[in-house]
mmCIF file of C-alpha atoms and ligand atoms in Angstrom:
data_model
loop_
_atom_site.group_PDB
_atom_site.id
_atom_site.type_symbol
_atom_site.label_atom_id
_atom_site.label_comp_id
_atom_site.label_asym_id
_atom_site.label_seq_id
_atom_site.Cartn_x
_atom_site.Cartn_y
_atom_site.Cartn_z
ATOM 1 C CA MET A 539 -7.125 -6.848 -1.972
ATOM 2 C CA ALA A 540 -9.832 -5.667 0.428
ATOM 3 C CA HIS A 541 -11.108 -8.418 2.714
ATOM 4 C CA LEU A 542 -14.764 -9.415 2.911
ATOM 5 C CA TYR A 543 -16.463 -9.307 6.302
ATOM 6 C CA GLU A 544 -15.944 -13.064 6.924
ATOM 7 C CA SER A 545 -12.169 -12.910 6.355
ATOM 8 C CA ARG A 546 -11.704 -9.574 8.112
ATOM 9 C CA LYS A 547 -9.307 -9.751 11.053
ATOM 10 C CA ARG A 548 -9.096 -7.680 14.202
ATOM 11 C CA ILE A 549 -5.442 -6.722 14.406
ATOM 12 C CA LEU A 550 -3.537 -5.214 17.328
ATOM 13 C CA VAL A 551 -0.701 -2.843 16.443
ATOM 14 C CA THR A 552 1.383 -1.788 19.451
ATOM 15 C CA GLY A 553 3.298 1.419 18.808
ATOM 16 C CA GLY A 554 0.623 2.215 16.219
ATOM 17 C CA ALA A 555 0.761 5.982 16.777
ATOM 18 C CA GLY A 556 4.427 6.012 15.782
ATOM 19 C CA PHE A 557 6.027 6.523 12.401
ATOM 20 C CA ILE A 558 6.002 2.968 10.999
ATOM 21 C CA GLY A 559 3.003 1.826 13.060
ATOM 22 C CA SER A 560 0.707 4.516 11.687
ATOM 23 C CA HIS A 561 1.593 3.618 8.081
ATOM 24 C CA LEU A 562 1.069 -0.081 8.886
ATOM 25 C CA ILE A 563 -2.386 0.732 10.277
ATOM 26 C CA ASP A 564 -3.261 2.658 7.107
ATOM 27 C CA GLU A 565 -2.326 -0.404 5.060
ATOM 28 C CA LEU A 566 -4.266 -2.860 7.268
ATOM 29 C CA LEU A 567 -7.365 -0.646 7.151
ATOM 30 C CA ARG A 568 -7.023 -0.286 3.358
ATOM 31 C CA ASP A 569 -6.954 -4.072 3.288
ATOM 32 C CA GLY A 570 -10.344 -4.162 5.040
ATOM 33 C CA HIS A 571 -9.250 -5.251 8.537
ATOM 34 C CA GLU A 572 -10.183 -3.849 11.950
ATOM 35 C CA VAL A 573 -7.273 -2.298 13.833
ATOM 36 C CA LEU A 574 -6.712 -1.750 17.520
ATOM 37 C CA CYS A 575 -3.865 0.699 18.057
ATOM 38 C CA VAL A 576 -2.150 0.585 21.463
ATOM 39 C CA ASP A 577 0.395 3.274 22.258
ATOM 40 C CA ASN A 578 1.546 5.272 25.273
ATOM 41 C CA LEU A 579 2.362 8.250 23.004
ATOM 42 C CA PHE A 580 5.955 8.459 24.257
ATOM 43 C CA THR A 581 7.358 9.102 20.778
ATOM 44 C CA GLY A 582 4.173 8.596 18.792
ATOM 45 C CA SER A 583 1.523 11.246 18.392
ATOM 46 C CA LYS A 584 -2.192 11.610 17.973
ATOM 47 C CA GLN A 585 -1.530 13.583 14.774
ATOM 48 C CA ASN A 586 -0.178 10.407 13.165
ATOM 49 C CA ILE A 587 -3.571 8.723 13.596
ATOM 50 C CA ASP A 588 -5.763 11.839 13.487
ATOM 51 C CA HIS A 589 -6.968 11.051 9.990
ATOM 52 C CA LEU A 590 -8.426 7.750 11.285
ATOM 53 C CA HIS A 591 -10.898 9.244 13.738
ATOM 54 C CA GLY A 592 -14.386 8.417 12.621
ATOM 55 C CA GLN A 593 -13.130 5.338 10.797
ATOM 56 C CA PRO A 594 -15.406 2.621 12.291
ATOM 57 C CA ARG A 595 -12.795 -0.148 11.926
ATOM 58 C CA PHE A 596 -10.200 1.764 13.958
ATOM 59 C CA GLU A 597 -9.802 1.995 17.760
ATOM 60 C CA PHE A 598 -7.115 3.576 19.913
ATOM 61 C CA ILE A 599 -6.140 2.701 23.497
ATOM 62 C CA ARG A 600 -3.553 4.756 25.349
ATOM 63 C CA HIS A 601 -1.607 2.082 27.220
ATOM 64 C CA ASP A 602 1.957 1.184 28.163
ATOM 65 C CA VAL A 603 2.941 -2.294 26.921
ATOM 66 C CA THR A 604 5.073 -2.906 30.005
ATOM 67 C CA LEU A 605 1.723 -3.422 31.748
ATOM 68 C CA PRO A 606 -0.576 -6.385 30.985
ATOM 69 C CA LEU A 607 -3.185 -5.883 28.281
ATOM 70 C CA TYR A 608 -6.443 -7.831 28.035
ATOM 71 C CA VAL A 609 -7.995 -7.545 24.586
ATOM 72 C CA GLU A 610 -9.384 -9.936 21.992
ATOM 73 C CA VAL A 611 -7.629 -9.886 18.620
ATOM 74 C CA ASP A 612 -6.691 -12.244 15.782
ATOM 75 C CA GLU A 613 -3.152 -10.996 15.122
ATOM 76 C CA ILE A 614 -0.520 -8.821 16.815
ATOM 77 C CA TYR A 615 2.163 -6.579 15.350
ATOM 78 C CA ASN A 616 4.495 -5.590 18.203
ATOM 79 C CA LEU A 617 6.110 -2.281 17.264
ATOM 80 C CA ALA A 618 6.034 -0.426 20.587
ATOM 81 C CA CYS A 619 9.529 0.854 21.366
ATOM 82 C CA PRO A 620 11.268 4.179 20.844
ATOM 83 C CA ALA A 621 13.473 3.699 17.779
ATOM 84 C CA SER A 622 15.801 6.666 17.522
ATOM 85 C CA PRO A 623 18.930 6.960 19.707
ATOM 86 C CA VAL A 624 17.789 10.318 21.114
ATOM 87 C CA HIS A 625 14.525 8.792 22.282
ATOM 88 C CA TYR A 626 15.708 5.380 23.445
ATOM 89 C CA GLN A 627 18.617 6.860 25.410
ATOM 90 C CA TYR A 628 16.340 9.394 27.127
ATOM 91 C CA ASP A 629 15.129 6.744 29.602
ATOM 92 C CA PRO A 630 17.245 3.619 28.954
ATOM 93 C CA LEU A 631 15.575 1.538 31.665
ATOM 94 C CA GLN A 632 12.133 2.210 30.231
ATOM 95 C CA THR A 633 13.519 1.285 26.783
ATOM 96 C CA ILE A 634 14.679 -2.125 28.034
ATOM 97 C CA LYS A 635 11.419 -2.661 29.904
ATOM 98 C CA THR A 636 9.441 -1.799 26.793
ATOM 99 C CA SER A 637 11.393 -4.285 24.675
ATOM 100 C CA VAL A 638 11.552 -7.099 27.228
ATOM 101 C CA GLN A 639 8.471 -6.740 29.461
ATOM 102 C CA GLY A 640 6.478 -5.469 26.467
ATOM 103 C CA ALA A 641 7.444 -8.604 24.513
ATOM 104 C CA ILE A 642 6.535 -10.863 27.471
ATOM 105 C CA ASN A 643 3.124 -9.198 27.792
ATOM 106 C CA MET A 644 2.353 -9.361 24.077
ATOM 107 C CA LEU A 645 3.612 -12.945 23.759
ATOM 108 C CA GLY A 646 1.470 -13.897 26.764
ATOM 109 C CA LEU A 647 -1.506 -12.346 25.001
ATOM 110 C CA ALA A 648 -0.688 -14.227 21.775
ATOM 111 C CA LYS A 649 -0.366 -17.463 23.768
ATOM 112 C CA ARG A 650 -3.765 -16.993 25.405
ATOM 113 C CA LEU A 651 -5.445 -16.014 22.131
ATOM 114 C CA ARG A 652 -3.517 -18.607 20.063
ATOM 115 C CA CYS A 653 -2.818 -15.899 17.529
ATOM 116 C CA ARG A 654 0.125 -14.905 15.360
ATOM 117 C CA ILE A 655 2.499 -12.244 16.593
ATOM 118 C CA LEU A 656 5.132 -10.318 14.658
ATOM 119 C CA GLN A 657 8.063 -8.616 16.329
ATOM 120 C CA ALA A 658 9.558 -5.426 14.911
ATOM 121 C CA SER A 659 13.192 -6.227 15.600
ATOM 122 C CA THR A 660 16.066 -4.245 14.214
ATOM 123 C CA SER A 661 19.337 -4.322 12.340
ATOM 124 C CA GLU A 662 20.808 -2.982 15.603
ATOM 125 C CA VAL A 663 20.891 -6.597 16.816
ATOM 126 C CA TYR A 664 23.950 -6.899 14.517
ATOM 127 C CA GLY A 665 25.667 -4.085 16.446
ATOM 128 C CA ASP A 666 28.827 -2.880 14.693
ATOM 129 C CA PRO A 667 28.936 -5.767 12.216
ATOM 130 C CA THR A 668 32.150 -7.514 11.262
ATOM 131 C CA ILE A 669 30.575 -9.018 8.139
ATOM 132 C CA HIS A 670 28.976 -7.112 5.336
ATOM 133 C CA PRO A 671 26.207 -7.203 4.223
ATOM 134 C CA GLN A 672 24.532 -8.810 7.233
ATOM 135 C CA THR A 673 22.709 -12.096 6.711
ATOM 136 C CA GLU A 674 20.196 -13.374 9.259
ATOM 137 C CA ASP A 675 22.550 -16.105 10.509
ATOM 138 C CA TYR A 676 25.142 -13.538 11.619
ATOM 139 C CA TRP A 677 25.071 -13.293 15.450
ATOM 140 C CA GLY A 678 26.237 -9.706 15.624
ATOM 141 C CA ASN A 679 28.873 -7.660 17.362
ATOM 142 C CA VAL A 680 27.082 -5.814 20.145
ATOM 143 C CA ASN A 681 28.551 -3.910 23.064
ATOM 144 C CA PRO A 682 26.472 -5.067 26.061
ATOM 145 C CA ILE A 683 27.336 -2.081 28.274
ATOM 146 C CA GLY A 684 27.340 0.892 25.899
ATOM 147 C CA VAL A 685 24.808 3.688 25.633
ATOM 148 C CA ARG A 686 23.043 1.963 22.718
ATOM 149 C CA SER A 687 22.796 -1.347 24.602
ATOM 150 C CA CYS A 688 19.410 -0.582 26.187
ATOM 151 C CA TYR A 689 17.968 -0.747 22.674
ATOM 152 C CA ASP A 690 20.257 -3.315 21.019
ATOM 153 C CA GLU A 691 20.253 -5.802 23.897
ATOM 154 C CA GLY A 692 16.571 -5.155 24.651
ATOM 155 C CA LYS A 693 15.702 -6.070 21.066
ATOM 156 C CA ARG A 694 18.033 -9.103 21.168
ATOM 157 C CA CYS A 695 16.348 -10.338 24.348
ATOM 158 C CA ALA A 696 12.928 -9.762 22.748
ATOM 159 C CA GLU A 697 13.995 -11.999 19.839
ATOM 160 C CA THR A 698 15.053 -14.671 22.351
ATOM 161 C CA LEU A 699 11.647 -14.432 24.035
ATOM 162 C CA PHE A 700 9.858 -14.794 20.701
ATOM 163 C CA PHE A 701 11.811 -17.944 19.867
ATOM 164 C CA ASP A 702 11.349 -19.419 23.357
ATOM 165 C CA TYR A 703 7.597 -18.779 23.317
ATOM 166 C CA HIS A 704 7.554 -20.535 19.949
ATOM 167 C CA ARG A 705 9.617 -23.533 21.150
ATOM 168 C CA GLN A 706 8.012 -23.827 24.590
ATOM 169 C CA HIS A 707 4.396 -22.836 23.898
ATOM 170 C CA ALA A 708 4.073 -23.237 20.103
ATOM 171 C CA VAL A 709 3.115 -19.580 19.695
ATOM 172 C CA GLU A 710 3.154 -18.663 15.995
ATOM 173 C CA VAL A 711 5.818 -15.985 15.808
ATOM 174 C CA LYS A 712 7.426 -13.906 13.075
ATOM 175 C CA VAL A 713 10.541 -11.803 13.580
ATOM 176 C CA ALA A 714 11.402 -8.965 11.194
ATOM 177 C CA ARG A 715 14.792 -7.284 11.416
ATOM 178 C CA ILE A 716 14.098 -3.793 10.173
ATOM 179 C CA PHE A 717 16.852 -1.639 8.696
ATOM 180 C CA ASN A 718 16.817 2.183 8.504
ATOM 181 C CA THR A 719 13.381 3.259 7.363
ATOM 182 C CA TYR A 720 12.259 6.765 6.490
ATOM 183 C CA GLY A 721 9.234 8.624 5.210
ATOM 184 C CA PRO A 722 6.481 11.044 6.178
ATOM 185 C CA ARG A 723 5.527 11.102 9.915
ATOM 186 C CA MET A 724 9.072 10.617 11.145
ATOM 187 C CA HIS A 725 9.789 12.820 14.128
ATOM 188 C CA GLN A 726 11.366 16.077 13.087
ATOM 189 C CA SER A 727 13.673 16.081 16.127
ATOM 190 C CA ASP A 728 14.475 12.402 16.560
ATOM 191 C CA GLY A 729 18.124 12.775 15.576
ATOM 192 C CA ARG A 730 17.863 10.197 12.791
ATOM 193 C CA VAL A 731 19.978 11.000 9.807
ATOM 194 C CA VAL A 732 17.254 11.440 7.180
ATOM 195 C CA SER A 733 15.023 13.671 9.323
ATOM 196 C CA ASN A 734 18.046 15.586 10.646
ATOM 197 C CA PHE A 735 19.377 16.392 7.206
ATOM 198 C CA ILE A 736 15.996 17.381 5.790
ATOM 199 C CA VAL A 737 15.104 19.641 8.710
ATOM 200 C CA GLN A 738 18.534 21.274 8.657
ATOM 201 C CA ALA A 739 18.338 21.812 4.890
ATOM 202 C CA LEU A 740 14.818 23.268 5.042
ATOM 203 C CA ARG A 741 15.819 25.623 7.829
ATOM 204 C CA GLY A 742 18.948 26.672 5.962
ATOM 205 C CA GLU A 743 21.114 25.421 8.851
ATOM 206 C CA PRO A 744 24.402 23.560 8.265
ATOM 207 C CA ILE A 745 23.943 19.808 7.628
ATOM 208 C CA THR A 746 25.735 17.899 10.403
ATOM 209 C CA ILE A 747 27.791 14.898 9.362
ATOM 210 C CA TYR A 748 29.361 12.747 12.095
ATOM 211 C CA GLY A 749 32.866 11.565 11.212
ATOM 212 C CA ASP A 750 34.027 12.014 7.617
ATOM 213 C CA GLY A 751 30.705 10.925 6.115
ATOM 214 C CA THR A 752 32.119 7.819 4.416
ATOM 215 C CA GLN A 753 30.167 5.494 6.730
ATOM 216 C CA THR A 754 27.348 3.856 4.797
ATOM 217 C CA ARG A 755 23.667 3.263 5.447
ATOM 218 C CA SER A 756 20.777 1.805 3.502
ATOM 219 C CA PHE A 757 17.417 3.553 3.540
ATOM 220 C CA CYS A 758 14.059 1.875 3.051
ATOM 221 C CA TYR A 759 10.960 3.886 2.198
ATOM 222 C CA VAL A 760 8.173 3.237 4.702
ATOM 223 C CA ASP A 761 5.633 1.912 2.134
ATOM 224 C CA ASP A 762 8.111 -0.786 1.077
ATOM 225 C CA LEU A 763 8.796 -1.717 4.691
ATOM 226 C CA VAL A 764 5.090 -1.968 5.572
ATOM 227 C CA ASN A 765 4.553 -4.193 2.546
ATOM 228 C CA GLY A 766 7.342 -6.469 3.820
ATOM 229 C CA LEU A 767 5.877 -6.623 7.338
ATOM 230 C CA VAL A 768 2.433 -7.609 6.025
ATOM 231 C CA ARG A 769 3.926 -10.233 3.716
ATOM 232 C CA LEU A 770 5.897 -11.707 6.611
ATOM 233 C CA MET A 771 2.833 -11.786 8.861
ATOM 234 C CA ASP A 772 0.849 -13.534 6.093
ATOM 235 C CA SER A 773 3.623 -16.001 5.231
ATOM 236 C CA SER A 774 3.431 -19.758 5.837
ATOM 237 C CA THR A 775 3.588 -20.961 9.457
ATOM 238 C CA ASP A 776 7.053 -22.459 9.053
ATOM 239 C CA LEU A 777 8.608 -19.078 8.236
ATOM 240 C CA ILE A 778 9.499 -17.676 11.638
ATOM 241 C CA GLY A 779 12.480 -15.555 10.748
ATOM 242 C CA PRO A 780 14.385 -13.579 11.580
ATOM 243 C CA VAL A 781 13.965 -11.960 8.174
ATOM 244 C CA ASN A 782 15.889 -8.840 7.168
ATOM 245 C CA LEU A 783 13.701 -6.086 5.743
ATOM 246 C CA GLY A 784 15.446 -3.089 4.286
ATOM 247 C CA ASN A 785 16.654 -1.558 1.076
ATOM 248 C CA PRO A 786 20.051 -2.960 0.085
ATOM 249 C CA ALA A 787 21.014 0.106 -1.966
ATOM 250 C CA GLU A 788 23.925 1.536 0.011
ATOM 251 C CA PHE A 789 24.829 5.205 0.260
ATOM 252 C CA THR A 790 27.475 7.108 2.166
ATOM 253 C CA ILE A 791 26.183 9.669 4.620
ATOM 254 C CA ARG A 792 27.809 12.334 2.462
ATOM 255 C CA GLU A 793 25.833 11.140 -0.581
ATOM 256 C CA LEU A 794 22.611 11.328 1.406
ATOM 257 C CA ALA A 795 23.452 14.884 2.453
ATOM 258 C CA GLN A 796 23.964 15.825 -1.202
ATOM 259 C CA PHE A 797 20.648 14.244 -2.276
ATOM 260 C CA VAL A 798 18.842 16.197 0.433
ATOM 261 C CA LEU A 799 20.539 19.424 -0.627
ATOM 262 C CA ASP A 800 19.565 18.760 -4.269
ATOM 263 C CA GLU A 801 15.947 17.857 -3.493
ATOM 264 C CA THR A 802 15.363 20.732 -1.077
ATOM 265 C CA ARG A 803 17.355 23.165 -3.245
ATOM 266 C CA SER A 804 18.890 24.337 -0.001
ATOM 267 C CA SER A 805 22.075 26.337 0.225
ATOM 268 C CA SER A 806 22.998 24.818 3.631
ATOM 269 C CA SER A 807 26.670 24.056 4.187
ATOM 270 C CA ILE A 808 28.030 20.734 5.527
ATOM 271 C CA LEU A 809 29.467 20.698 9.045
ATOM 272 C CA THR A 810 31.499 17.738 10.381
ATOM 273 C CA GLN A 811 31.368 16.583 14.030
ATOM 274 C CA PRO A 812 33.168 13.751 15.919
ATOM 275 C CA LEU A 813 31.697 10.254 15.505
ATOM 276 C CA PRO A 814 29.543 9.152 18.501
ATOM 277 C CA GLN A 815 30.305 5.976 20.507
ATOM 278 C CA ASP A 816 29.436 2.628 18.828
ATOM 279 C CA ASP A 817 28.305 4.269 15.594
ATOM 280 C CA PRO A 818 28.279 1.464 12.976
ATOM 281 C CA LYS A 819 30.594 2.018 10.004
ATOM 282 C CA GLN A 820 28.543 0.064 7.509
ATOM 283 C CA ARG A 821 24.967 -1.086 7.421
ATOM 284 C CA ARG A 822 23.312 -2.924 4.553
ATOM 285 C CA PRO A 823 20.735 -5.693 4.668
ATOM 286 C CA ASP A 824 21.127 -8.944 2.818
ATOM 287 C CA ILE A 825 17.529 -9.514 1.681
ATOM 288 C CA VAL A 826 17.992 -12.806 -0.178
ATOM 289 C CA LEU A 827 15.703 -14.560 2.337
ATOM 290 C CA ALA A 828 12.917 -11.949 2.050
ATOM 291 C CA ARG A 829 13.157 -12.087 -1.747
ATOM 292 C CA ALA A 830 12.967 -15.882 -1.788
ATOM 293 C CA LYS A 831 10.361 -16.494 0.917
ATOM 294 C CA LEU A 832 8.197 -13.370 0.677
ATOM 295 C CA SER A 833 8.766 -12.387 -2.980
ATOM 296 C CA TRP A 834 9.504 -8.989 -1.461
ATOM 297 C CA THR A 835 11.808 -6.390 -2.796
ATOM 298 C CA PRO A 836 11.866 -2.642 -2.113
ATOM 299 C CA ARG A 837 10.614 -0.595 -5.057
ATOM 300 C CA VAL A 838 11.158 3.008 -4.009
ATOM 301 C CA SER A 839 14.555 4.555 -4.693
ATOM 302 C CA LEU A 840 16.105 6.926 -2.169
ATOM 303 C CA ARG A 841 15.676 9.958 -4.429
ATOM 304 C CA GLU A 842 12.022 9.029 -5.073
ATOM 305 C CA GLY A 843 11.247 8.434 -1.385
ATOM 306 C CA LEU A 844 12.925 11.658 -0.306
ATOM 307 C CA LYS A 845 10.395 13.760 -2.258
ATOM 308 C CA PRO A 846 7.263 12.970 -0.153
ATOM 309 C CA THR A 847 9.402 12.909 2.985
ATOM 310 C CA ILE A 848 10.745 16.384 2.282
ATOM 311 C CA ALA A 849 7.253 17.589 1.375
ATOM 312 C CA TYR A 850 6.011 16.292 4.744
ATOM 313 C CA PHE A 851 8.720 18.099 6.707
ATOM 314 C CA ARG A 852 8.187 21.215 4.639
ATOM 315 C CA SER A 853 4.513 21.139 5.630
ATOM 316 C CA LEU A 854 5.539 21.009 9.307
ATOM 317 C CA ILE A 855 8.237 23.631 9.112
ATOM 318 C CA GLN A 856 6.727 26.030 6.570
ATOM 319 C CA PRO A 857 2.950 25.608 6.741
ATOM 320 C CA ALA A 858 2.627 28.642 4.499
ATOM 321 C CA VAL A 859 4.050 26.703 1.546
ATOM 322 C CA LEU A 860 0.640 25.384 0.579
ATOM 323 C CA VAL A 861 1.485 23.841 -2.760
ATOM 324 C CA THR A 862 4.111 21.652 -1.150
ATOM 325 C CA SER A 863 1.747 20.627 1.650
ATOM 326 C CA ARG A 864 -0.884 19.625 -0.889
ATOM 327 C CA GLU A 865 1.719 17.592 -2.745
ATOM 328 C CA TYR A 866 2.501 15.818 0.508
ATOM 329 C CA VAL A 867 -1.153 15.133 1.236
ATOM 330 C CA ALA A 868 -1.583 13.699 -2.261
ATOM 331 C CA TYR A 869 1.388 11.437 -1.587
ATOM 332 C CA ASP A 870 0.214 10.508 1.847
ATOM 333 C CA MET A 871 -3.212 9.500 0.603
ATOM 334 C CA ALA A 872 -2.077 7.485 -2.356
ATOM 335 C CA GLY A 873 1.423 6.541 -1.237
ATOM 336 C CA LEU A 874 4.103 6.159 -3.841
ATOM 337 C CA LYS A 875 1.819 3.939 -5.863
ATOM 338 C CA ALA A 876 0.753 7.298 -7.306
ATOM 339 C CA ALA A 877 4.319 8.452 -7.780
ATOM 340 C CA SER A 878 3.708 9.143 -11.437
ATOM 341 C CA ALA A 879 1.322 11.930 -10.356
ATOM 342 C CA TYR A 880 4.265 13.836 -8.925
ATOM 343 C CA PRO A 881 5.113 16.887 -11.005
ATOM 344 C CA ALA A 882 7.997 16.311 -13.371
ATOM 345 C CA GLY A 883 11.176 17.973 -12.252
ATOM 346 C CA GLY A 884 10.746 16.946 -8.599
ATOM 347 C CA GLN A 885 10.362 18.990 -5.475
ATOM 348 C CA ALA A 886 9.929 22.664 -6.176
HETATM 349 N N1 LIG B 1027 12.356 3.441 11.931
HETATM 350 C C1 LIG B 1027 13.342 2.602 11.760
HETATM 351 O O1 LIG B 1027 14.248 2.865 10.952
HETATM 352 C C2 LIG B 1027 13.396 1.303 12.517
HETATM 353 C C3 LIG B 1027 14.492 0.457 12.301
HETATM 354 C C4 LIG B 1027 14.554 -0.738 13.002
HETATM 355 C C5 LIG B 1027 13.542 -1.114 13.850
HETATM 356 N N2 LIG B 1027 12.487 -0.281 14.033
HETATM 357 C C6 LIG B 1027 11.455 -0.709 14.986
HETATM 358 O O2 LIG B 1027 10.167 -0.455 14.476
HETATM 359 C C7 LIG B 1027 9.299 -0.064 15.538
HETATM 360 C C8 LIG B 1027 8.640 1.262 15.197
HETATM 361 O O3 LIG B 1027 9.649 2.245 15.015
HETATM 362 P P1 LIG B 1027 9.316 3.749 14.570
HETATM 363 O O4 LIG B 1027 10.428 4.204 13.721
HETATM 364 O O5 LIG B 1027 7.933 3.815 14.063
HETATM 365 O O6 LIG B 1027 9.470 4.496 15.953
HETATM 366 P P2 LIG B 1027 8.464 5.480 16.721
HETATM 367 O O7 LIG B 1027 9.189 5.990 17.901
HETATM 368 O O8 LIG B 1027 7.899 6.473 15.759
HETATM 369 O O9 LIG B 1027 7.302 4.500 17.136
HETATM 370 C C9 LIG B 1027 7.339 3.735 18.318
HETATM 371 C C10 LIG B 1027 5.975 3.829 18.974
HETATM 372 O O10 LIG B 1027 5.985 3.035 20.169
HETATM 373 C C11 LIG B 1027 5.348 3.789 21.213
HETATM 374 N N3 LIG B 1027 5.852 3.296 22.487
HETATM 375 C C12 LIG B 1027 7.097 3.411 22.988
HETATM 376 N N4 LIG B 1027 7.177 2.841 24.206
HETATM 377 C C13 LIG B 1027 5.930 2.329 24.459
HETATM 378 C C14 LIG B 1027 5.374 1.622 25.543
HETATM 379 N N5 LIG B 1027 6.093 1.293 26.616
HETATM 380 N N6 LIG B 1027 4.055 1.281 25.467
HETATM 381 C C15 LIG B 1027 3.303 1.602 24.391
HETATM 382 N N7 LIG B 1027 3.789 2.278 23.337
HETATM 383 C C16 LIG B 1027 5.094 2.630 23.368
HETATM 384 C C17 LIG B 1027 5.723 5.227 20.922
HETATM 385 O O11 LIG B 1027 4.882 6.165 21.538
HETATM 386 C C18 LIG B 1027 5.633 5.261 19.396
HETATM 387 O O12 LIG B 1027 4.345 5.583 18.958
HETATM 388 C C19 LIG B 1027 10.142 -0.009 16.807
HETATM 389 O O13 LIG B 1027 9.958 -1.206 17.523
HETATM 390 C C20 LIG B 1027 11.552 0.073 16.286
HETATM 391 O O14 LIG B 1027 12.471 -0.504 17.174
HETATM 392 C C21 LIG B 1027 12.395 0.926 13.392
#
């Protein structure tokens, strides 16, 4: 429901020019709020927020969250951090600084402003889990010295900071543990499995599967995830988290590859490569807590969510395919709430 002027909030979204952040901003603006987007554009892009220029309730500041920020806001969503292994391993020290120093700076801001702050944490805090599916009380199985540690341990330390600011300074915090999320505006070269497969299929290149493809993942469509983040932010004060947010439907990597091939109607072959270090074998959220406390459940199936995602990548890779680009724009504007408007028979 759109907010009236009196109940309108000014909301800071760090990492707002990124994939999830830009969709979150769309939702907050649709809800009638003012949004201040702070991003250093490391993995985000101006294109992701281009459509918001001229929107009077939207502002953008190019800023690195490892440096102090002095602004006046009513709420903070802290999303700034590269999320894909390719990006977070590019400059591991900057990744840790972004998670840890960025969290300290944003928590300091929340403390001064006495405002709520939500942390975009990750399922990576569970590492290579020894229990399945992962519930929030599982402490994880993380390698502290591996190549993924800059991200995993950075995010774990950020969670610690959130809880200590809450205990020590009574800052109102919320911690979301986000599982694999996909959708339009993902980076086309971020090395994440959904974007990788789609780009390879659209280019007619072989689809690369690491290992034998029996490792499983769960995939949450971005609109569902954003809905969960907003519900968590708006939840009662006593709900701090961590709360798992993800889609519990589990698929093998090989199944995902087949869905992408079907939806893109690509004739790409499948190529297998050795499994990288610390690659988790299974990943599926237990969302009992989110269901109970937030009445949240993902609504978009993988096949359904792949359609607008593929249309988005098609518009980047083959701008000449105008019909597909228009389909994407229609999706992007209305989200999957308008899914019934999609032509029967799926992606052409
Ligand atoms: N996408 C997922 O599947 C997923 C899963 C778990 C957690 N998350 C978390 O959600 C958040 C958003 O992820 P995303 O997928 O949108 O990634 P993304 O890379 O698209 O977005 C991250 C944004 O943060 C910005 N950023 C990075 N370092 C910064 C810094 N020092 N100062 C200011 N801005 C900085 C980037 O430029 C980018 O716009 C991240 O915190 C990520 O860890 C994402």
